[in-house]
Coordinates of C-alpha atoms and ligand atoms in Angstrom, one line a residue:
X1 CA 74.7 -68.4 -182.4
X2 CA 71.4 -67.5 -183.9
X3 CA 69.2 -65.3 -181.8
X4 CA 65.5 -66.1 -181.7
X5 CA 63.6 -63.9 -183.9
X6 CA 60.0 -64.7 -184.4
X7 CA 58.0 -67.2 -182.5
X8 CA 57.9 -70.7 -184.2
X9 CA 54.5 -72.3 -184.2
X10 CA 54.9 -76.0 -182.9
X11 CA 52.5 -78.7 -182.5
X12 CA 52.2 -81.8 -180.6
X13 CA 51.6 -85.3 -181.7
X14 CA 51.2 -87.5 -178.7
X15 CA 52.6 -91.1 -178.9
X16 CA 53.3 -94.1 -176.7
X17 CA 51.6 -92.9 -173.6
X18 CA 53.8 -89.8 -172.5
X19 CA 56.1 -89.0 -175.5
X20 CA 55.7 -86.0 -177.9
X21 CA 56.6 -85.7 -181.4
X22 CA 56.8 -82.0 -182.1
X23 CA 55.9 -80.8 -185.6
X24 CA 56.7 -77.5 -187.2
X25 CA 56.6 -76.2 -190.7
X26 CA 59.7 -75.8 -192.8
X27 CA 57.8 -74.4 -195.8
X28 CA 54.3 -74.4 -196.9
X29 CA 52.7 -77.9 -196.4
X30 CA 56.0 -79.2 -195.4
X31 CA 56.9 -80.2 -191.8
X32 CA 59.6 -81.4 -189.6
X33 CA 59.0 -84.0 -187.0
X34 CA 61.3 -84.1 -183.8
X35 CA 61.8 -87.5 -182.4
X36 CA 59.1 -89.5 -184.1
X37 CA 59.2 -92.6 -181.9
X38 CA 56.2 -94.0 -184.0
X39 CA 55.2 -93.3 -187.5
X40 CA 51.4 -93.9 -187.6
X41 CA 50.2 -90.9 -185.5
X42 CA 52.7 -88.6 -187.5
X43 CA 51.2 -89.9 -190.9
X44 CA 47.7 -89.4 -189.6
X45 CA 48.6 -85.7 -188.4
X46 CA 50.2 -85.1 -191.8
X47 CA 47.3 -86.2 -193.7
X48 CA 44.8 -84.3 -191.5
X49 CA 47.0 -81.1 -192.3
X50 CA 47.2 -82.1 -196.0
X51 CA 51.2 -81.8 -195.7
X52 CA 54.4 -83.7 -196.2
X53 CA 57.4 -84.3 -194.2
X54 CA 60.8 -82.7 -195.2
X55 CA 63.0 -83.5 -192.1
X56 CA 63.2 -85.8 -189.2
X57 CA 65.2 -84.4 -186.3
X58 CA 66.6 -87.0 -183.8
X59 CA 67.9 -86.0 -180.5
X60 CA 69.3 -89.5 -179.4
X61 CA 69.1 -93.1 -180.2
X62 CA 66.4 -94.4 -177.8
X63 CA 63.6 -96.3 -179.5
X64 CA 60.8 -94.0 -178.1
X65 CA 62.5 -91.3 -180.1
X66 CA 63.5 -93.0 -183.4
X67 CA 61.0 -95.9 -183.9
X68 CA 59.1 -94.2 -186.7
X69 CA 62.1 -92.5 -188.5
X70 CA 62.6 -95.0 -191.3
X71 CA 59.0 -95.5 -192.1
X72 CA 58.5 -91.8 -192.4
X73 CA 61.5 -91.5 -194.4
X74 CA 60.2 -94.2 -196.8
X75 CA 56.8 -92.6 -197.0
X76 CA 57.7 -88.9 -197.5
X77 CA 61.4 -89.0 -198.5
X78 CA 62.2 -87.0 -195.4
X79 CA 65.9 -86.4 -194.5
X80 CA 66.9 -87.9 -191.1
X81 CA 69.1 -85.5 -189.1
X82 CA 70.9 -86.9 -186.1
X83 CA 74.4 -86.8 -184.0
X84 CA 77.4 -88.0 -185.9
X85 CA 78.6 -89.2 -182.6
X86 CA 75.8 -91.7 -182.3
X87 CA 75.7 -92.6 -186.2
X88 CA 76.1 -96.2 -185.4
X89 CA 73.0 -96.5 -183.3
X90 CA 70.7 -94.2 -184.9
X91 CA 68.6 -94.9 -188.1
X92 CA 70.7 -94.2 -191.1
X93 CA 71.4 -90.5 -191.1
X94 CA 71.1 -88.2 -194.1
X95 CA 72.5 -85.4 -192.2
X96 CA 75.1 -86.1 -189.5
X97 CA 75.4 -83.2 -187.2
X98 CA 77.7 -82.0 -184.4
X99 CA 77.8 -79.1 -181.8
X100 CA 77.5 -75.7 -183.5
X101 CA 76.3 -77.0 -186.8
X102 CA 73.6 -74.8 -188.6
X103 CA 71.4 -77.1 -190.8
X104 CA 69.0 -75.9 -193.5
X105 CA 65.3 -77.2 -193.2
X106 CA 63.8 -75.9 -196.3
X107 CA 62.9 -72.3 -195.4
X108 CA 64.3 -72.3 -191.7
X109 CA 67.5 -73.3 -190.0
X110 CA 68.2 -75.2 -187.0
X111 CA 71.2 -74.8 -184.8
X112 CA 72.7 -78.0 -183.2
X113 CA 73.7 -78.1 -179.5
X114 CA 75.5 -81.1 -178.2
X115 CA 74.3 -82.0 -174.7
X116 CA 75.7 -85.2 -173.6
X117 CA 74.4 -86.8 -170.3
X118 CA 71.2 -88.9 -170.8
X119 CA 73.2 -90.5 -173.6
X120 CA 76.8 -89.5 -175.0
X121 CA 75.5 -88.5 -178.4
X122 CA 72.5 -86.4 -177.3
X123 CA 71.9 -83.2 -179.2
X124 CA 69.3 -80.4 -179.0
X125 CA 68.0 -78.3 -181.8
X126 CA 67.2 -74.6 -181.7
X127 CA 64.8 -73.1 -184.3
X128 CA 63.9 -69.4 -183.9
X129 CA 62.7 -69.2 -180.2
X130 CA 62.2 -73.0 -179.8
X131 CA 64.6 -75.5 -178.3
X132 CA 63.9 -79.1 -178.8
X133 CA 65.6 -80.7 -175.9
X134 CA 64.7 -84.5 -176.1
X135 CA 65.4 -86.1 -173.0
X136 CA 68.1 -83.6 -171.7
X137 CA 65.6 -81.3 -170.0
X138 CA 61.9 -81.7 -168.8
X139 CA 59.7 -79.2 -167.0
X140 CA 60.8 -79.3 -163.6
X141 CA 63.1 -82.2 -164.2
X142 CA 66.1 -83.5 -166.4
X143 CA 66.9 -86.7 -168.1
X144 CA 68.2 -89.9 -166.4
X145 CA 72.0 -90.2 -166.6
X146 CA 72.0 -93.4 -168.6
X147 CA 75.6 -92.8 -170.3
X148 CA 77.0 -89.3 -168.9
X149 CA 78.3 -88.5 -165.4
X150 CA 76.7 -85.8 -163.4
X151 CA 79.4 -83.5 -164.3
X152 CA 78.9 -84.0 -168.2
X153 CA 75.1 -83.5 -167.9
X154 CA 75.7 -80.4 -165.6
X155 CA 77.9 -78.9 -168.4
X156 CA 75.1 -79.5 -171.0
X157 CA 72.5 -77.9 -168.7
X158 CA 74.8 -75.0 -168.4
X159 CA 75.0 -74.6 -172.0
X160 CA 71.2 -74.4 -172.4
X161 CA 70.9 -72.0 -169.6
X162 CA 73.1 -69.4 -171.6
X163 CA 70.2 -69.0 -173.9
X164 CA 67.6 -66.2 -173.5
X165 CA 65.0 -66.8 -170.8
X166 CA 62.3 -66.5 -173.3
X167 CA 63.4 -69.5 -175.1
X168 CA 60.5 -72.1 -175.5
X169 CA 61.5 -75.6 -174.2
X170 CA 59.9 -78.5 -176.0
X171 CA 61.0 -81.6 -174.2
X172 CA 59.8 -85.1 -175.5
X173 CA 58.0 -86.4 -172.6
X174 CA 55.0 -85.3 -170.5
X175 CA 56.7 -86.0 -167.0
X176 CA 55.7 -82.5 -165.5
X177 CA 53.3 -83.7 -162.9
X178 CA 55.6 -86.3 -161.4
X179 CA 58.6 -83.9 -161.5
X180 CA 56.3 -81.2 -159.9
X181 CA 55.7 -83.8 -157.0
X182 CA 59.5 -84.3 -156.6
X183 CA 60.2 -80.6 -156.7
X184 CA 57.4 -80.0 -154.1
X185 CA 58.8 -82.7 -151.9
X186 CA 62.2 -80.7 -151.8
X187 CA 60.5 -77.5 -151.1
X188 CA 56.9 -78.1 -149.5
X189 CA 56.5 -74.5 -148.6
X190 CA 57.1 -73.0 -152.1
X191 CA 54.3 -70.6 -153.1
X192 CA 55.2 -70.8 -156.7
X193 CA 55.0 -74.6 -156.8
X194 CA 51.8 -74.7 -154.9
X195 CA 50.2 -72.2 -157.4
X196 CA 51.6 -74.2 -160.3
X197 CA 50.1 -77.5 -158.9
X198 CA 46.6 -76.6 -159.5
X199 CA 47.3 -75.3 -163.0
X200 CA 49.0 -78.4 -164.0
X201 CA 46.3 -80.6 -162.5
X202 CA 43.7 -78.6 -164.6
X203 CA 45.9 -79.3 -167.7
X204 CA 46.4 -82.9 -166.9
X205 CA 42.5 -83.4 -166.2
X206 CA 41.7 -81.9 -169.6
X207 CA 44.6 -83.8 -171.4
X208 CA 46.2 -80.5 -172.4
X209 CA 50.1 -80.6 -172.7
X210 CA 51.9 -78.9 -170.0
X211 CA 54.6 -78.1 -172.6
X212 CA 56.3 -76.1 -173.8
X213 CA 57.8 -74.3 -170.9
X214 CA 60.2 -71.5 -171.0
X215 CA 63.8 -71.3 -169.9
X216 CA 63.1 -68.6 -167.5
X217 CA 60.3 -70.7 -165.7
X218 CA 62.6 -73.6 -165.5
X219 CA 65.4 -71.5 -164.2
X220 CA 63.1 -70.4 -161.2
X221 CA 61.5 -73.6 -160.5
X222 CA 63.4 -76.7 -161.8
X223 CA 65.5 -78.2 -159.0
X224 CA 68.2 -79.4 -161.4
X225 CA 68.8 -75.7 -162.6
X226 CA 69.0 -74.5 -159.0
X227 CA 71.9 -76.1 -157.7
X228 CA 74.0 -72.9 -157.4
X229 CA 71.3 -71.4 -155.3
X230 CA 72.5 -71.4 -151.7
X231 CA 69.0 -71.0 -150.1
X232 CA 67.6 -73.7 -152.1
X233 CA 70.8 -76.0 -151.2
X234 CA 69.9 -75.3 -147.5
X235 CA 66.4 -76.5 -147.9
X236 CA 67.7 -79.7 -149.4
X237 CA 70.2 -80.2 -146.9
X238 CA 73.0 -80.0 -149.4
X239 CA 74.6 -76.6 -148.6
X240 CA 78.0 -78.3 -147.8
X241 CA 78.4 -79.7 -151.3
X242 CA 79.5 -78.1 -154.7
X243 CA 76.7 -77.3 -157.2
X244 CA 77.7 -80.5 -159.2
X245 CA 77.6 -82.6 -156.3
X246 CA 74.2 -81.2 -155.3
X247 CA 73.0 -82.0 -158.9
X248 CA 74.2 -85.6 -158.5
X249 CA 72.5 -86.1 -155.3
X250 CA 69.2 -84.7 -156.5
X251 CA 69.3 -86.7 -159.7
X252 CA 69.9 -89.8 -157.4
X253 CA 66.9 -88.9 -155.2
X254 CA 64.7 -88.3 -158.3
X255 CA 65.6 -91.8 -159.5
X256 CA 64.0 -93.4 -156.3
X257 CA 61.1 -90.8 -156.1
Ligands
ZN301 ZN1 65.8 -91.4 -173.9
FE302 FE1 62.7 -90.9 -174.0

């Protein structure tokens, strides 16, 4: 496993309301786009930055993550990277990856970690200290279980949690405010969540992304990463259940929040 060395500079392109396409440099004037659900805003961003696109990293097959991939490939000759397990339902892949693969992105490398749960073929990408998590993990939340069982998603989240706490987490959606509301509903007396609330509101009001977050922050405050915390389990009335059962109940409650 590559250990994070230097900080990766990552910039957001906002698309489709609440999706982010994360952009980072693979060489001088060459970028990588993660989950480009739309091509137009990415093209505008690249031309404003006088740059081209070398690679497209796809975390999973949903249209809000893949919709712009083919057009960007045609325009820039960028290589499309995605999960081999999902190759039938992803845009045509130039590099098909699986868990543990290291892929070369011009002057940097990405490590692939398989995180099934939201979809069966979902993967995340670690580049230096940045983890691009698609719809597996959100700030204060996690992806819906469209294809995996709670146990499968739980294992995926466990894998992510073995990374250093300083890892910067880049989810594909701005869901932090709603997730915060849900987290606070579980733990209305949490000082940390109450402090965070005013910070998040200020960011939202000024249209500043609440992301990235860090793994350490999420381990402390994300309900879905706290299922082994007995005190937290008592607060949610789930102390009699196993951590995976608690996870399943919380995910279900979040679906109806
Ligand atoms: Zn999705
Ligand atoms: Fe999505």
